Amino acid sequence: MNALYSRYKQLSQEAFFATLRHENIVFSVGVSARLVTNQRMHELNLELRGKDETTDVLSFPLMSREDILRANHPNIHVNLGDLIINLEKAQQQAHEYRHSMRREVAFLTVHATLHLLGYDHDTPENEAEMFAKQEAILEGMGLTR
């Protein structure tokens, strides 16, 4: 797994910053980001969400969308929260969806970052908005399907 971590850490950072640029975020950003295994994700999902299963990505925002928009000023520093990506699950999903591991890791990072910025996919309208943003960001990174 160490080779996976080093290979995809930089890509995850690029996807994170591509999302911030796409959303015109100008404040200084703090975030806790982790790349983990299936086992560790399972443990975290159980501990933090009470779900006895693994998952591909977790995000824990610290601010609402409205607060983020109010704070969007170059002289402000904002801690957005935590994002956790399961690299083993990403590898499995890349194979299942028949696209590259690079695209899957970037997708999961963009997805989690949008959650940290206050987006959700809880309604059909919100899902359409969030998924359109994800595709636009990935396309901008040259990671199309």
PDB file of C-alpha atoms in Angstrom:
ATOM      1  CA  MET A   1       0.000   0.000   0.000  1.00  0.00           C
ATOM      2  CA  ASN A   2       2.905   2.411   0.544  1.00  0.00           C
ATOM      3  CA  ALA A   3       3.469   2.675  -3.214  1.00  0.00           C
ATOM      4  CA  LEU A   4      -0.219   3.513  -3.698  1.00  0.00           C
ATOM      5  CA  TYR A   5      -0.088   6.193  -1.017  1.00  0.00           C
ATOM      6  CA  SER A   6       2.884   8.028  -2.458  1.00  0.00           C
ATOM      7  CA  ARG A   7       1.572   7.742  -6.023  1.00  0.00           C
ATOM      8  CA  TYR A   8      -1.860   9.168  -5.244  1.00  0.00           C
ATOM      9  CA  LYS A   9      -1.093  11.707  -2.519  1.00  0.00           C
ATOM     10  CA  GLN A  10      -0.018  14.330  -5.083  1.00  0.00           C
ATOM     11  CA  LEU A  11      -3.007  13.591  -7.330  1.00  0.00           C
ATOM     12  CA  SER A  12      -5.383  13.976  -4.392  1.00  0.00           C
ATOM     13  CA  GLN A  13      -3.835  17.349  -3.558  1.00  0.00           C
ATOM     14  CA  GLU A  14      -4.195  18.455  -7.189  1.00  0.00           C
ATOM     15  CA  ALA A  15      -7.871  17.432  -7.216  1.00  0.00           C
ATOM     16  CA  PHE A  16      -8.474  19.230  -3.920  1.00  0.00           C
ATOM     17  CA  PHE A  17      -7.007  22.497  -5.229  1.00  0.00           C
ATOM     18  CA  ALA A  18      -8.740  22.119  -8.613  1.00  0.00           C
ATOM     19  CA  THR A  19     -12.037  21.951  -6.711  1.00  0.00           C
ATOM     20  CA  LEU A  20     -11.200  25.083  -4.701  1.00  0.00           C
ATOM     21  CA  ARG A  21     -10.291  26.947  -7.902  1.00  0.00           C
ATOM     22  CA  HIS A  22     -13.478  25.785  -9.620  1.00  0.00           C
ATOM     23  CA  GLU A  23     -15.503  27.083  -6.678  1.00  0.00           C
ATOM     24  CA  ASN A  24     -13.567  30.393  -6.613  1.00  0.00           C
ATOM     25  CA  ILE A  25     -12.392  29.831  -3.040  1.00  0.00           C
ATOM     26  CA  VAL A  26      -9.866  32.530  -2.194  1.00  0.00           C
ATOM     27  CA  PHE A  27      -9.358  32.069   1.545  1.00  0.00           C
ATOM     28  CA  SER A  28      -6.443  30.152   3.047  1.00  0.00           C
ATOM     29  CA  VAL A  29      -7.517  26.551   3.624  1.00  0.00           C
ATOM     30  CA  GLY A  30      -6.781  23.970   6.253  1.00  0.00           C
ATOM     31  CA  VAL A  31      -7.910  20.380   5.809  1.00  0.00           C
ATOM     32  CA  SER A  32      -7.065  17.011   7.264  1.00  0.00           C
ATOM     33  CA  ALA A  33      -6.717  14.495   4.429  1.00  0.00           C
ATOM     34  CA  ARG A  34      -5.919  10.809   4.786  1.00  0.00           C
ATOM     35  CA  LEU A  35      -5.469   7.943   2.353  1.00  0.00           C
ATOM     36  CA  VAL A  36      -6.312   4.652   4.068  1.00  0.00           C
ATOM     37  CA  THR A  37      -6.841   0.909   3.554  1.00  0.00           C
ATOM     38  CA  ASN A  38     -10.136  -0.992   3.547  1.00  0.00           C
ATOM     39  CA  GLN A  39      -9.505  -2.158   7.100  1.00  0.00           C
ATOM     40  CA  ARG A  40      -8.775   1.335   8.423  1.00  0.00           C
ATOM     41  CA  MET A  41     -11.789   2.801   6.598  1.00  0.00           C
ATOM     42  CA  HIS A  42     -13.994   0.095   8.093  1.00  0.00           C
ATOM     43  CA  GLU A  43     -12.706   0.978  11.573  1.00  0.00           C
ATOM     44  CA  LEU A  44     -13.252   4.709  11.012  1.00  0.00           C
ATOM     45  CA  ASN A  45     -16.718   4.216   9.525  1.00  0.00           C
ATOM     46  CA  LEU A  46     -17.726   2.128  12.555  1.00  0.00           C
ATOM     47  CA  GLU A  47     -16.156   4.520  15.070  1.00  0.00           C
ATOM     48  CA  LEU A  48     -17.319   7.787  13.520  1.00  0.00           C
ATOM     49  CA  ARG A  49     -20.619   6.832  11.864  1.00  0.00           C
ATOM     50  CA  GLY A  50     -21.677   3.617  13.569  1.00  0.00           C
ATOM     51  CA  LYS A  51     -21.628   1.756  10.229  1.00  0.00           C
ATOM     52  CA  ASP A  52     -20.021  -1.686  10.370  1.00  0.00           C
ATOM     53  CA  GLU A  53     -18.728  -1.640   6.792  1.00  0.00           C
ATOM     54  CA  THR A  54     -16.065  -0.088   4.657  1.00  0.00           C
ATOM     55  CA  THR A  55     -16.754   2.762   2.254  1.00  0.00           C
ATOM     56  CA  ASP A  56     -14.859   4.601  -0.471  1.00  0.00           C
ATOM     57  CA  VAL A  57     -14.742   8.096   1.010  1.00  0.00           C
ATOM     58  CA  LEU A  58     -15.689   9.990   4.155  1.00  0.00           C
ATOM     59  CA  SER A  59     -15.856  13.719   4.656  1.00  0.00           C
ATOM     60  CA  PHE A  60     -16.592  15.696   7.780  1.00  0.00           C
ATOM     61  CA  PRO A  61     -17.213  19.387   7.078  1.00  0.00           C
ATOM     62  CA  LEU A  62     -16.760  21.931   9.843  1.00  0.00           C
ATOM     63  CA  MET A  63     -18.733  24.766   8.245  1.00  0.00           C
ATOM     64  CA  SER A  64     -22.006  25.287   6.415  1.00  0.00           C
ATOM     65  CA  ARG A  65     -22.082  26.450   2.797  1.00  0.00           C
ATOM     66  CA  GLU A  66     -23.388  29.842   3.944  1.00  0.00           C
ATOM     67  CA  ASP A  67     -20.510  30.284   6.425  1.00  0.00           C
ATOM     68  CA  ILE A  68     -17.987  29.323   3.750  1.00  0.00           C
ATOM     69  CA  LEU A  69     -19.392  31.893   1.332  1.00  0.00           C
ATOM     70  CA  ARG A  70     -19.283  34.581   4.046  1.00  0.00           C
ATOM     71  CA  ALA A  71     -15.672  33.683   4.887  1.00  0.00           C
ATOM     72  CA  ASN A  72     -14.461  33.681   1.262  1.00  0.00           C
ATOM     73  CA  HIS A  73     -11.923  36.491   1.591  1.00  0.00           C
ATOM     74  CA  PRO A  74      -8.158  36.303   0.896  1.00  0.00           C
ATOM     75  CA  ASN A  75      -7.231  37.395   4.434  1.00  0.00           C
ATOM     76  CA  ILE A  76      -9.228  34.632   6.128  1.00  0.00           C
ATOM     77  CA  HIS A  77      -8.007  31.158   7.106  1.00  0.00           C
ATOM     78  CA  VAL A  78     -10.645  28.408   7.215  1.00  0.00           C
ATOM     79  CA  ASN A  79     -10.350  24.837   8.441  1.00  0.00           C
ATOM     80  CA  LEU A  80     -12.755  22.974   6.164  1.00  0.00           C
ATOM     81  CA  GLY A  81     -12.699  19.635   7.983  1.00  0.00           C
ATOM     82  CA  ASP A  82     -11.567  16.087   7.262  1.00  0.00           C
ATOM     83  CA  LEU A  83     -11.555  13.920   4.163  1.00  0.00           C
ATOM     84  CA  ILE A  84     -10.598  10.267   4.083  1.00  0.00           C
ATOM     85  CA  ILE A  85     -10.120   8.212   0.924  1.00  0.00           C
ATOM     86  CA  ASN A  86      -9.970   4.427   0.832  1.00  0.00           C
ATOM     87  CA  LEU A  87      -7.334   3.606  -1.785  1.00  0.00           C
ATOM     88  CA  GLU A  88      -8.126  -0.110  -1.876  1.00  0.00           C
ATOM     89  CA  LYS A  89     -11.804   0.626  -2.533  1.00  0.00           C
ATOM     90  CA  ALA A  90     -10.791   3.214  -5.150  1.00  0.00           C
ATOM     91  CA  GLN A  91      -8.712   0.561  -6.916  1.00  0.00           C
ATOM     92  CA  GLN A  92     -11.669  -1.854  -6.893  1.00  0.00           C
ATOM     93  CA  GLN A  93     -14.082   0.808  -8.184  1.00  0.00           C
ATOM     94  CA  ALA A  94     -11.714   1.939 -10.933  1.00  0.00           C
ATOM     95  CA  HIS A  95     -11.680  -1.640 -12.188  1.00  0.00           C
ATOM     96  CA  GLU A  96     -15.482  -1.994 -11.878  1.00  0.00           C
ATOM     97  CA  TYR A  97     -16.194   1.321 -13.647  1.00  0.00           C
ATOM     98  CA  ARG A  98     -13.518   0.645 -16.261  1.00  0.00           C
ATOM     99  CA  HIS A  99     -11.595   3.842 -15.823  1.00  0.00           C
ATOM    100  CA  SER A 100      -8.188   4.695 -14.441  1.00  0.00           C
ATOM    101  CA  MET A 101      -7.202   4.667 -10.802  1.00  0.00           C
ATOM    102  CA  ARG A 102      -6.118   8.289 -11.297  1.00  0.00           C
ATOM    103  CA  ARG A 103      -9.661   9.245 -12.279  1.00  0.00           C
ATOM    104  CA  GLU A 104     -11.186   7.367  -9.349  1.00  0.00           C
ATOM    105  CA  VAL A 105      -8.888   8.907  -6.735  1.00  0.00           C
ATOM    106  CA  ALA A 106      -9.441  12.365  -8.215  1.00  0.00           C
ATOM    107  CA  PHE A 107     -13.210  11.761  -8.313  1.00  0.00           C
ATOM    108  CA  LEU A 108     -13.302  10.709  -4.659  1.00  0.00           C
ATOM    109  CA  THR A 109     -11.207  13.718  -3.657  1.00  0.00           C
ATOM    110  CA  VAL A 110     -13.387  16.143  -5.618  1.00  0.00           C
ATOM    111  CA  HIS A 111     -16.534  14.527  -4.198  1.00  0.00           C
ATOM    112  CA  ALA A 112     -15.270  14.798  -0.616  1.00  0.00           C
ATOM    113  CA  THR A 113     -14.030  18.365  -1.139  1.00  0.00           C
ATOM    114  CA  LEU A 114     -17.409  19.463  -2.474  1.00  0.00           C
ATOM    115  CA  HIS A 115     -18.980  18.003   0.681  1.00  0.00           C
ATOM    116  CA  LEU A 116     -16.487  20.024   2.742  1.00  0.00           C
ATOM    117  CA  LEU A 117     -17.623  23.106   0.805  1.00  0.00           C
ATOM    118  CA  GLY A 118     -21.239  22.461   1.779  1.00  0.00           C
ATOM    119  CA  TYR A 119     -22.591  20.579  -1.226  1.00  0.00           C
ATOM    120  CA  ASP A 120     -24.681  17.450  -0.878  1.00  0.00           C
ATOM    121  CA  HIS A 121     -26.594  14.990  -3.039  1.00  0.00           C
ATOM    122  CA  ASP A 122     -29.599  14.610  -0.739  1.00  0.00           C
ATOM    123  CA  THR A 123     -32.177  15.672  -3.349  1.00  0.00           C
ATOM    124  CA  PRO A 124     -32.307  15.093  -7.120  1.00  0.00           C
ATOM    125  CA  GLU A 125     -31.593  18.798  -7.720  1.00  0.00           C
ATOM    126  CA  ASN A 126     -28.619  18.881  -5.338  1.00  0.00           C
ATOM    127  CA  GLU A 127     -27.297  15.639  -6.790  1.00  0.00           C
ATOM    128  CA  ALA A 128     -27.473  17.007 -10.341  1.00  0.00           C
ATOM    129  CA  GLU A 129     -25.646  20.187  -9.277  1.00  0.00           C
ATOM    130  CA  MET A 130     -22.937  18.341  -7.347  1.00  0.00           C
ATOM    131  CA  PHE A 131     -22.363  15.703 -10.014  1.00  0.00           C
ATOM    132  CA  ALA A 132     -22.155  18.356 -12.769  1.00  0.00           C
ATOM    133  CA  LYS A 133     -19.501  20.157 -10.734  1.00  0.00           C
ATOM    134  CA  GLN A 134     -17.577  16.915 -10.236  1.00  0.00           C
ATOM    135  CA  GLU A 135     -17.545  16.194 -13.958  1.00  0.00           C
ATOM    136  CA  ALA A 136     -16.500  19.757 -14.832  1.00  0.00           C
ATOM    137  CA  ILE A 137     -13.607  19.654 -12.362  1.00  0.00           C
ATOM    138  CA  LEU A 138     -12.413  16.244 -13.539  1.00  0.00           C
ATOM    139  CA  GLU A 139     -12.695  17.335 -17.165  1.00  0.00           C
ATOM    140  CA  GLY A 140     -10.596  20.404 -16.320  1.00  0.00           C
ATOM    141  CA  MET A 141      -7.973  18.027 -14.913  1.00  0.00           C
ATOM    142  CA  GLY A 142      -8.058  15.967 -18.122  1.00  0.00           C
ATOM    143  CA  LEU A 143      -9.609  12.985 -16.333  1.00  0.00           C
ATOM    144  CA  THR A 144     -12.642  12.177 -18.454  1.00  0.00           C
ATOM    145  CA  ARG A 145     -14.312   8.794 -18.648  1.00  0.00           C
TER     146      ARG A 145
END
